[in-house]
mmCIF file of C-alpha atoms and ligand atoms in Angstrom:
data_model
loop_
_atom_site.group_PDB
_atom_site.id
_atom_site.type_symbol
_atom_site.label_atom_id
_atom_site.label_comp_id
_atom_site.label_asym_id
_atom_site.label_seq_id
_atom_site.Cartn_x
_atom_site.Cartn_y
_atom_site.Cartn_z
ATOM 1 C CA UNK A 1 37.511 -53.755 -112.834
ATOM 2 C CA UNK A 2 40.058 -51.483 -110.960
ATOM 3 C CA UNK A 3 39.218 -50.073 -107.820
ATOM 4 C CA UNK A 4 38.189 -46.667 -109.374
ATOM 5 C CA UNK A 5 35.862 -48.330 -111.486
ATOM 6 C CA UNK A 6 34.371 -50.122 -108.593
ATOM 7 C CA UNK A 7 33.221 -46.973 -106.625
ATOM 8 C CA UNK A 8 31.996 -45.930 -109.788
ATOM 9 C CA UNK A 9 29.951 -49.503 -110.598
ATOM 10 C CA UNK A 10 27.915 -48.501 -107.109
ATOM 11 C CA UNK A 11 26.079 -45.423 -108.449
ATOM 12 C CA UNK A 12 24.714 -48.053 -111.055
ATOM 13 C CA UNK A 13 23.859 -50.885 -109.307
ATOM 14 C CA UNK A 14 22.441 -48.969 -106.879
ATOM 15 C CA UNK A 15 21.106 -45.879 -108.178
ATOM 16 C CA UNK A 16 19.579 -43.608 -105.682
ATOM 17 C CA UNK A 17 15.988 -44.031 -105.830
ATOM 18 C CA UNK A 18 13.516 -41.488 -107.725
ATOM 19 C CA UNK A 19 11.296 -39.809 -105.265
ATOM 20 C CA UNK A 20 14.816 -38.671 -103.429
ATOM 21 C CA UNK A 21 16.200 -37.449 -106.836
ATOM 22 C CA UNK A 22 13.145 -35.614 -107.158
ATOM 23 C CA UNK A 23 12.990 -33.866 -103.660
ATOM 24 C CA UNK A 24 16.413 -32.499 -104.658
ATOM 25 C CA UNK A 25 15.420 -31.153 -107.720
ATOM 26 C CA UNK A 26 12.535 -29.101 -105.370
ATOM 27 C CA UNK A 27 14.954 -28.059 -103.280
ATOM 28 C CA UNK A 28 17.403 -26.779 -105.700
ATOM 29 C CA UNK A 29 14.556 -25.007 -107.754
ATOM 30 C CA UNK A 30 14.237 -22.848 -104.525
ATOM 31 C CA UNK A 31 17.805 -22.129 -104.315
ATOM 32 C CA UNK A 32 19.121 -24.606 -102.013
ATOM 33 C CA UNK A 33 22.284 -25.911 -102.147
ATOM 34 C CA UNK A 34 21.931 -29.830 -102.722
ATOM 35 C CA UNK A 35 24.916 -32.577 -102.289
ATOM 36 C CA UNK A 36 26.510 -33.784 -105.095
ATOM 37 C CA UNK A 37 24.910 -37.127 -105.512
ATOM 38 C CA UNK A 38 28.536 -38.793 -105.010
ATOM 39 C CA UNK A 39 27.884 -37.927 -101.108
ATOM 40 C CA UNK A 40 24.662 -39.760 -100.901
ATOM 41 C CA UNK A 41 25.764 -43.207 -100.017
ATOM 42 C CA UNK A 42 23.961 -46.133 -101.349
ATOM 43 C CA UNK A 43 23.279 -49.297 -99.382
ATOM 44 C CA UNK A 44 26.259 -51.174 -99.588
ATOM 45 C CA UNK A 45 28.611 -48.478 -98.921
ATOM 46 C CA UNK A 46 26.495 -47.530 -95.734
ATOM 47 C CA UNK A 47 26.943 -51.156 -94.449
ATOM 48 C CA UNK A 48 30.554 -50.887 -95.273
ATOM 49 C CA UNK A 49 30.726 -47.332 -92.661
ATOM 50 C CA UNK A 50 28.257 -49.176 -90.289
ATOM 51 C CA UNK A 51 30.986 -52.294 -89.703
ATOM 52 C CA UNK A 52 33.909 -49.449 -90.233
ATOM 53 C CA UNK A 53 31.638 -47.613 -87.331
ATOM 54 C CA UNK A 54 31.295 -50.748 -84.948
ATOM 55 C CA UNK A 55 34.553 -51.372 -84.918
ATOM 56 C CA UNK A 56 35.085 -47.534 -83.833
ATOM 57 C CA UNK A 57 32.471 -47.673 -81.255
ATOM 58 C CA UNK A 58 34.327 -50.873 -79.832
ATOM 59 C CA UNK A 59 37.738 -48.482 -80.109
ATOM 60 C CA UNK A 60 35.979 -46.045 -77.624
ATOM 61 C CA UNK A 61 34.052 -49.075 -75.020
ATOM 62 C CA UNK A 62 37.601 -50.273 -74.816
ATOM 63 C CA UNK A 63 39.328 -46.795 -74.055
ATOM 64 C CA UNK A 64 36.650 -46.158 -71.124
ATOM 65 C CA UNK A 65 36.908 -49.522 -69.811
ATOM 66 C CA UNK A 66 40.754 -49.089 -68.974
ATOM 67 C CA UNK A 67 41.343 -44.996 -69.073
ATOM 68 C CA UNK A 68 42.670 -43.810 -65.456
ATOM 69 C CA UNK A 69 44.247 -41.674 -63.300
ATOM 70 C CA UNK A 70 48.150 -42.022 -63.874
ATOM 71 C CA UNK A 71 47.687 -43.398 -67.175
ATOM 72 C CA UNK A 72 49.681 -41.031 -69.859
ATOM 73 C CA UNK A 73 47.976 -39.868 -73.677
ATOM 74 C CA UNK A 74 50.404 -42.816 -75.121
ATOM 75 C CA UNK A 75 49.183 -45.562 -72.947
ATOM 76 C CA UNK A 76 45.481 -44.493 -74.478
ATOM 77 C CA UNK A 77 47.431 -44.337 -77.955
ATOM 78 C CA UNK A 78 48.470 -47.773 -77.444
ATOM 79 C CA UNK A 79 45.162 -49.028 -76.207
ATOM 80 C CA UNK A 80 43.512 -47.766 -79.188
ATOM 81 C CA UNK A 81 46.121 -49.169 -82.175
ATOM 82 C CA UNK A 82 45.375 -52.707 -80.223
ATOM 83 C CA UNK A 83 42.267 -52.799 -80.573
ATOM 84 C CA UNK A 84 42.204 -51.526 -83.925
ATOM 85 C CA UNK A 85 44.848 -53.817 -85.317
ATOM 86 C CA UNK A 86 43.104 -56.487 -83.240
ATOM 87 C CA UNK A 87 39.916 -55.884 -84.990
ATOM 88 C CA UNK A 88 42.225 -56.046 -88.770
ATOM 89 C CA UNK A 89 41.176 -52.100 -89.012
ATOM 90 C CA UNK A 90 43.491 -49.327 -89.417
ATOM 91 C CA UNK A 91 43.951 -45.912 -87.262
ATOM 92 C CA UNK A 92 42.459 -43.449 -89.522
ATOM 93 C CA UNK A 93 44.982 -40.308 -87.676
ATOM 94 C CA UNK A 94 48.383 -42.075 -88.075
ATOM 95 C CA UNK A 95 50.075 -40.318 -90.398
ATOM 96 C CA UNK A 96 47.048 -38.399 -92.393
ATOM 97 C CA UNK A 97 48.675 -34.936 -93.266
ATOM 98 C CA UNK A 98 51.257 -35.804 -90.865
ATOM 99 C CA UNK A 99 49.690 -36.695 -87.982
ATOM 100 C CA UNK A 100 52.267 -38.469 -85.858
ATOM 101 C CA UNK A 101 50.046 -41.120 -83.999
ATOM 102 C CA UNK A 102 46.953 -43.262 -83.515
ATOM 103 C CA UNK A 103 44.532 -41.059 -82.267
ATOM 104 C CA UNK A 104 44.102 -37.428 -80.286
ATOM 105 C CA UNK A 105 43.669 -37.003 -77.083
ATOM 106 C CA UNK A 106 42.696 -33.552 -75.883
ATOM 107 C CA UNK A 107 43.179 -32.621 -72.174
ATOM 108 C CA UNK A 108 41.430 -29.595 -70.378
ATOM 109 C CA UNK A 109 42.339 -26.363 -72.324
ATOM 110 C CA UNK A 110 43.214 -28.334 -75.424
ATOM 111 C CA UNK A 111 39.789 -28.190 -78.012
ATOM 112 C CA UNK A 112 41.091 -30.947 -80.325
ATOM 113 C CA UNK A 113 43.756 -32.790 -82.206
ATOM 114 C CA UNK A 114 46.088 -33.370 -78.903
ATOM 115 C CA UNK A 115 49.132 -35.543 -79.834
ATOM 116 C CA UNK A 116 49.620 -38.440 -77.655
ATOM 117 C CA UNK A 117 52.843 -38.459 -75.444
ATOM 118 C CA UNK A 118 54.565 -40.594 -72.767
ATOM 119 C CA UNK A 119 55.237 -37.441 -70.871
ATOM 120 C CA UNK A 120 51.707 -36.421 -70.448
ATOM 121 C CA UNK A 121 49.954 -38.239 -67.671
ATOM 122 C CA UNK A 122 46.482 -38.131 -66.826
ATOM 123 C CA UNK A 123 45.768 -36.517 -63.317
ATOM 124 C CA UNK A 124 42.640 -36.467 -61.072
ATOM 125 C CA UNK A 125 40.447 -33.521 -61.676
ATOM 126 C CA UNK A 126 41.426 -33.787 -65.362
ATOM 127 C CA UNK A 127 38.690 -33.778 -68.321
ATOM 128 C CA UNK A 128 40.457 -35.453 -71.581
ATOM 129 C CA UNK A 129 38.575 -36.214 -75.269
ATOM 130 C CA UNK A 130 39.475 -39.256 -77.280
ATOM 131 C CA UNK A 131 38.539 -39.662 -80.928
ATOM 132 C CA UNK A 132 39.095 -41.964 -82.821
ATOM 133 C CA UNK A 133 38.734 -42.600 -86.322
ATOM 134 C CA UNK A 134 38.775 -46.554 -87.602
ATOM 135 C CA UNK A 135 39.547 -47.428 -91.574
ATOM 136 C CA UNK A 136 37.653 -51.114 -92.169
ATOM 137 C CA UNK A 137 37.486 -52.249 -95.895
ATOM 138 C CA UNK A 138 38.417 -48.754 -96.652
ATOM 139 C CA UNK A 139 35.747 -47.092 -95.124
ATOM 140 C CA UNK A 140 35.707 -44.693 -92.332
ATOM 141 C CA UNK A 141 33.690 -44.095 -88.740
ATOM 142 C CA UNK A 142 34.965 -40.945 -86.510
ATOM 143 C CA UNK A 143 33.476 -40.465 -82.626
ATOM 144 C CA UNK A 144 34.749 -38.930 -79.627
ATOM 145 C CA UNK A 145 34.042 -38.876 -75.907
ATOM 146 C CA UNK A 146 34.873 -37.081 -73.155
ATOM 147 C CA UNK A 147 36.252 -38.695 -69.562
ATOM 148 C CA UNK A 148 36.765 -37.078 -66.714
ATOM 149 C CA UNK A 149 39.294 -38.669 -64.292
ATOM 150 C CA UNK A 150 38.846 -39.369 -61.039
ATOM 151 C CA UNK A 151 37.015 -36.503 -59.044
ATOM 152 C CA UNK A 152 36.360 -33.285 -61.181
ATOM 153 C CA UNK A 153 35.126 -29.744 -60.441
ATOM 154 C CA UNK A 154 31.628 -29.161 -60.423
ATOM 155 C CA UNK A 155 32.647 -26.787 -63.506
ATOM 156 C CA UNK A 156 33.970 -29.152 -65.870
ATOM 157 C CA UNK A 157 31.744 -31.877 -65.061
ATOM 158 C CA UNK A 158 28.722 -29.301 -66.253
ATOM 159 C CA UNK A 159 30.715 -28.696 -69.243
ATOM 160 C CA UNK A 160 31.219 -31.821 -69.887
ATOM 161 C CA UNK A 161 27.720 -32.743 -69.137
ATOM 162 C CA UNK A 162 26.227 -29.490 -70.946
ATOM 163 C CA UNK A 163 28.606 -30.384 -73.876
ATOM 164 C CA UNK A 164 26.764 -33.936 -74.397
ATOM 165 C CA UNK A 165 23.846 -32.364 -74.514
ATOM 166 C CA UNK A 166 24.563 -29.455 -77.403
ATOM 167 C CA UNK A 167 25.403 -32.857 -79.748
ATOM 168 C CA UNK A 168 22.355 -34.033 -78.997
ATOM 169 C CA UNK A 169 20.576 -31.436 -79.698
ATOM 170 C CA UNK A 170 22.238 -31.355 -82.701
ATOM 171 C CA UNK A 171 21.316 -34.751 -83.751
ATOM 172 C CA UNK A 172 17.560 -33.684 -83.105
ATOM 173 C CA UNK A 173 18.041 -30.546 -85.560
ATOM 174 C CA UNK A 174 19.633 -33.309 -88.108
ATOM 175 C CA UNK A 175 16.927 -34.524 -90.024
ATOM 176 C CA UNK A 176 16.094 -35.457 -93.557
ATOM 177 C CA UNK A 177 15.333 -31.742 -95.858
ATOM 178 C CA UNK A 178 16.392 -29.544 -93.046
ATOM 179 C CA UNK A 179 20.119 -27.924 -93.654
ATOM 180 C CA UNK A 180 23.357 -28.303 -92.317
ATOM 181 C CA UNK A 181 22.750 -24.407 -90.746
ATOM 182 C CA UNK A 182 19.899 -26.254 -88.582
ATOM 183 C CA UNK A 183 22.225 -27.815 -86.600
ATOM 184 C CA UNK A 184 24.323 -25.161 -85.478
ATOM 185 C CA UNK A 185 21.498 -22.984 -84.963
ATOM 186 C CA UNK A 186 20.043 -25.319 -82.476
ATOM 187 C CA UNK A 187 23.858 -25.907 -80.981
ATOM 188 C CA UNK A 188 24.569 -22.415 -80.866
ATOM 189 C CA UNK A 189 21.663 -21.331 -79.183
ATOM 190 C CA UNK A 190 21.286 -23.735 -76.419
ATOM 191 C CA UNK A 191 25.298 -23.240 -75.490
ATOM 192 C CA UNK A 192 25.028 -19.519 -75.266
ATOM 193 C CA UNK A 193 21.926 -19.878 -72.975
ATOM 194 C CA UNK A 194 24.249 -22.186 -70.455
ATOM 195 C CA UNK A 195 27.041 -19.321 -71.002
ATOM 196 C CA UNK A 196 29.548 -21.180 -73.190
ATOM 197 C CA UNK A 197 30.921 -20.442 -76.597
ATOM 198 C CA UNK A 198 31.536 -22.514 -79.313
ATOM 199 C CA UNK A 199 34.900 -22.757 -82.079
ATOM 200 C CA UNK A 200 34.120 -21.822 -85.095
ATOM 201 C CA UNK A 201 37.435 -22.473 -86.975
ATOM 202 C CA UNK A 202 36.335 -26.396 -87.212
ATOM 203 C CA UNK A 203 33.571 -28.474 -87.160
ATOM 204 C CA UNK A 204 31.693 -31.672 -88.301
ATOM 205 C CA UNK A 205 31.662 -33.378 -91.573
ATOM 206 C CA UNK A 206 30.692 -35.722 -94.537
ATOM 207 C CA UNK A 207 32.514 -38.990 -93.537
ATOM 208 C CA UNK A 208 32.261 -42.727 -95.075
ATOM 209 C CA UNK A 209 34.270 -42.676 -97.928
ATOM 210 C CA UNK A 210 36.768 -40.829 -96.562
ATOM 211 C CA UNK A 211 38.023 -38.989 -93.583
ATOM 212 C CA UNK A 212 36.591 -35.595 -94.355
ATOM 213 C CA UNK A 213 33.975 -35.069 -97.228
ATOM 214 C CA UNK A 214 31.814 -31.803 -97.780
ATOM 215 C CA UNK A 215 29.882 -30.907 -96.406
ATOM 216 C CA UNK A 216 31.708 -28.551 -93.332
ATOM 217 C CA UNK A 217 29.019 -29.205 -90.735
ATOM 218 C CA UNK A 218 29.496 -25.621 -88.422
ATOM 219 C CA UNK A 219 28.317 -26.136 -84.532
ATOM 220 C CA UNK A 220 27.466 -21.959 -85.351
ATOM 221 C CA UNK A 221 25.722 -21.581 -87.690
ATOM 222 C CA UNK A 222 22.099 -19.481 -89.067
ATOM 223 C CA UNK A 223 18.876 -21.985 -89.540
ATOM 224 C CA UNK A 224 17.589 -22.617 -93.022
ATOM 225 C CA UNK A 225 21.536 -22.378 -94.606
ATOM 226 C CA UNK A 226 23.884 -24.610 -96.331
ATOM 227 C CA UNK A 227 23.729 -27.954 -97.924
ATOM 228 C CA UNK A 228 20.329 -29.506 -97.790
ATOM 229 C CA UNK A 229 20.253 -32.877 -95.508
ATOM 230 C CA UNK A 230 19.767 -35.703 -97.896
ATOM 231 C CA UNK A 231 18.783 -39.166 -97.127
ATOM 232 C CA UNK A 232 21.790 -41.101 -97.385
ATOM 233 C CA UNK A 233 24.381 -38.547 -96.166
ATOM 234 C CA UNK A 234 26.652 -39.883 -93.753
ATOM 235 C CA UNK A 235 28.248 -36.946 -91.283
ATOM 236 C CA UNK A 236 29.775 -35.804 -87.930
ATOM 237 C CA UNK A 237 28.474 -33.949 -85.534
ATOM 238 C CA UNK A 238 31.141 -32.681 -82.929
ATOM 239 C CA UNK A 239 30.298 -29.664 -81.322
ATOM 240 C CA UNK A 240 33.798 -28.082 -79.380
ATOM 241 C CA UNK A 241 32.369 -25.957 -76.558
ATOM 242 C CA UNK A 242 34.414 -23.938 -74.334
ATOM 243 C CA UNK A 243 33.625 -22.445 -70.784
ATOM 244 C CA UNK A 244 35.441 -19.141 -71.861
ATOM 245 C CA UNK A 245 35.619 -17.164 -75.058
ATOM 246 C CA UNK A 246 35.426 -18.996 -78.519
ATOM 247 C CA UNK A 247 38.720 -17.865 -80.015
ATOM 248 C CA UNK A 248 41.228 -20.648 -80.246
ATOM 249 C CA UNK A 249 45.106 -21.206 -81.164
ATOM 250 C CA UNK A 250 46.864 -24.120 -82.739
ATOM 251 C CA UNK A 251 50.486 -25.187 -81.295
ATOM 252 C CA UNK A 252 53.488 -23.255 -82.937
ATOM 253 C CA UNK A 253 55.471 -26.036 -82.103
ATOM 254 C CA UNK A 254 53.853 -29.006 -83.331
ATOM 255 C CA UNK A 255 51.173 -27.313 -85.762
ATOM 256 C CA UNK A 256 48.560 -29.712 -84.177
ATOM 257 C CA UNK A 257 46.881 -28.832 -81.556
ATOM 258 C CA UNK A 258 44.272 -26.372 -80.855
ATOM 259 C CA UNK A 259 43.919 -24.327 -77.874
ATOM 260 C CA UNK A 260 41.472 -22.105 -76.476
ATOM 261 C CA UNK A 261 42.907 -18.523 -76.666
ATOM 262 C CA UNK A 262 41.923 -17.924 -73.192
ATOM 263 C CA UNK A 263 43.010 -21.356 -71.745
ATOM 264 C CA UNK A 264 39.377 -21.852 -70.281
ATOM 265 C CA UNK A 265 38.549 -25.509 -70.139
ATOM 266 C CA UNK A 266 37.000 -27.011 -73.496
ATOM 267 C CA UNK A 267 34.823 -30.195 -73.917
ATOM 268 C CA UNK A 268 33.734 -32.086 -77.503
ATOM 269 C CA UNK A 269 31.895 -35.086 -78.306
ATOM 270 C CA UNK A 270 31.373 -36.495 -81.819
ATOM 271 C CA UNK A 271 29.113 -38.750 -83.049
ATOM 272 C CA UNK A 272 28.994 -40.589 -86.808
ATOM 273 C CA UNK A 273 25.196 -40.005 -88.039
ATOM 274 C CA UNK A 274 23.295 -41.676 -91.278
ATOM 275 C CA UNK A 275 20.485 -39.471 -92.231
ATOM 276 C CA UNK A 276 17.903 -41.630 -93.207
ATOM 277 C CA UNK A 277 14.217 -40.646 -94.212
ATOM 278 C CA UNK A 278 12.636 -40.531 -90.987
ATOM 279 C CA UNK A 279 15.072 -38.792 -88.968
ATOM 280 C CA UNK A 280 18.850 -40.416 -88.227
ATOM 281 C CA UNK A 281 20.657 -43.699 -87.170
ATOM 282 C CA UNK A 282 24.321 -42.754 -85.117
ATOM 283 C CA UNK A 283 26.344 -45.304 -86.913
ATOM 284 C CA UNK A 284 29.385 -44.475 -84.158
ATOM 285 C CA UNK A 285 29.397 -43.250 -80.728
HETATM 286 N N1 MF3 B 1 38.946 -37.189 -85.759
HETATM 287 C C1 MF3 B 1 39.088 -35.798 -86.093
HETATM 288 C C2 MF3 B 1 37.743 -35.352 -86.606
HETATM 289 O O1 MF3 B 1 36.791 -35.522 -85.897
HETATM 290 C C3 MF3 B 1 40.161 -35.538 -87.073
HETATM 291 C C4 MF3 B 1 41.515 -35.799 -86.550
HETATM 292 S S1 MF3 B 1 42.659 -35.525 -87.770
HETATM 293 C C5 MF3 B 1 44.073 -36.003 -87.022
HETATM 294 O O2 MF3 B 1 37.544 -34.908 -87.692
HETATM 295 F F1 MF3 B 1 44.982 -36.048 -87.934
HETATM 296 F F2 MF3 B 1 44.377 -35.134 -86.072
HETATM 297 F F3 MF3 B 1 43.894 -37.177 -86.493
HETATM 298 CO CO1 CO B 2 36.869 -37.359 -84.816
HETATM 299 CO CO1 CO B 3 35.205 -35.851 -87.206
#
């Protein structure tokens, strides 16, 4: 049996069960969009993205325990490939579509997908996110976190602080039959009632199998629209919140990076979910 025909061997042994397949059929009857039944992960896959998903959670405990002031983006890029390699997992960003190291690190005005370098160092009052994405046995778990370093503004720290809190409200609004829409609604609303904005150009997403899977989970987005939340589906939730306008730019120069438009401050955290029957299990934090 080659590897393809492995993958493929899962969806028999493990077929998923009846009264699931049968809520789906309801729900596309009434014209909702329903997951392709590849993206509903069956048992041993999910404890293949829990242990991928440990390991990434470990990735992150290990960053905060030694992030600080003075440090620069590489010496976080090299704390993060040893641990990884440490662990016999593999760096999910080095090299995918051309990314040139181990992980991002996004500082201040930077929304995501900041390169690593040895000539950016970490100063008091900054607010940076790492996320990191671990490959174990092939499969994938994604989470980021904010630090702030040293003493902060009152400013960031509340959008730091007010940025936890729109992924967790998230993860309430991600539950089993609602839709993907749900939890942006719930995201979007509670950010623009504390005055921030949130990027619309990326977002969350299926994740397990491999880096990015369908479906695009927006942090803006109208209740009641897009793909039905099965149990089984594994996703991100990583809402980018800025204190200024939404608009943002990506790097001319490196073709990485994203920017806010306005340079106001920008916070994200992520979070790798299971949605199970009775609500959700984070699988990575
Ligand atoms: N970890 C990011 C995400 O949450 C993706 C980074 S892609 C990279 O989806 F190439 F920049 F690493
Ligand atoms: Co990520
Ligand atoms: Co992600």
């Amino acid at each position: 049996m080659n590897a393809e025909e492995q993958k493929l061997s899962y969806f028999k042994t493990e077929p998923i069960p009846d009264h699931i397949l049968e809520r789906m059929a309801e729900c596309k009857k009434k014209g909702m969009i329903v997951p392709d039944e590849t993206l509903i992960k069956r048992p041993s896959q999910i404890e293949g993205i829990r242990e991928a998903s440990r390991i990434n959670t470990g990735v992150l405990d290990e960053v905060a325990s030694r992030i600080q002031v003075g440090m620069t983006t590489q010496d976080i890029d090299d704390i993060v490939v040893e641990y990884t390699h440490a662990h016999n997992a593999i760096c999910a960003p080095y090299k995918f579509e051309g990314f040139p190291k181990s992980v991002c690190t996004s500082v201040n005005n930077e929304v995501c997908h900041g390169i690593p370098a040895k000539h950016r160092k970490l100063h008091e009052g900054d607010i940076i996110n790492v996320d990191a994405t671990t490959i174990f046995n092939s499969y994938y778990g994604d989470a980021s976190r904010m630090f702030m370093m040293g003493a902060v503004s009152d400013k960031r720290r509340k959008l730091v602080e007010e940025t936890k809190k729109c992924l967790e409200i998230g993860l309430a609004a991600a539950q089993p039959w609602n839709t993907v829409g749900d939890i942006g609604a719930a995201i979007v609303k509670y950010a623009h009632s504390k005055g921030y904005s949130v990027v619309r150009e990326l977002g969350g997403h299926g994740v397990g199998v491999d880096f990015h899977e369908d479906p695009f989970v927006a942090h803006d987005a109208k209740a009641h629209t897009g793909m039905v939340l099965v149990p089984g589906m594994v996703i991100t939730i990583e809402p980018m919140i800025n204190a200024g306008r939404a608009a943002v730019v990506i790097d001319p120069y490196n073709g990485w990076t994203i920017y806010t438009r306005d340079n106001s401050d920008s916070a994200q955290w992520e979070h790798t979910i299971l949605i199970t029957e009775t609500g959700n299990e984070i699988l990575s934090y």
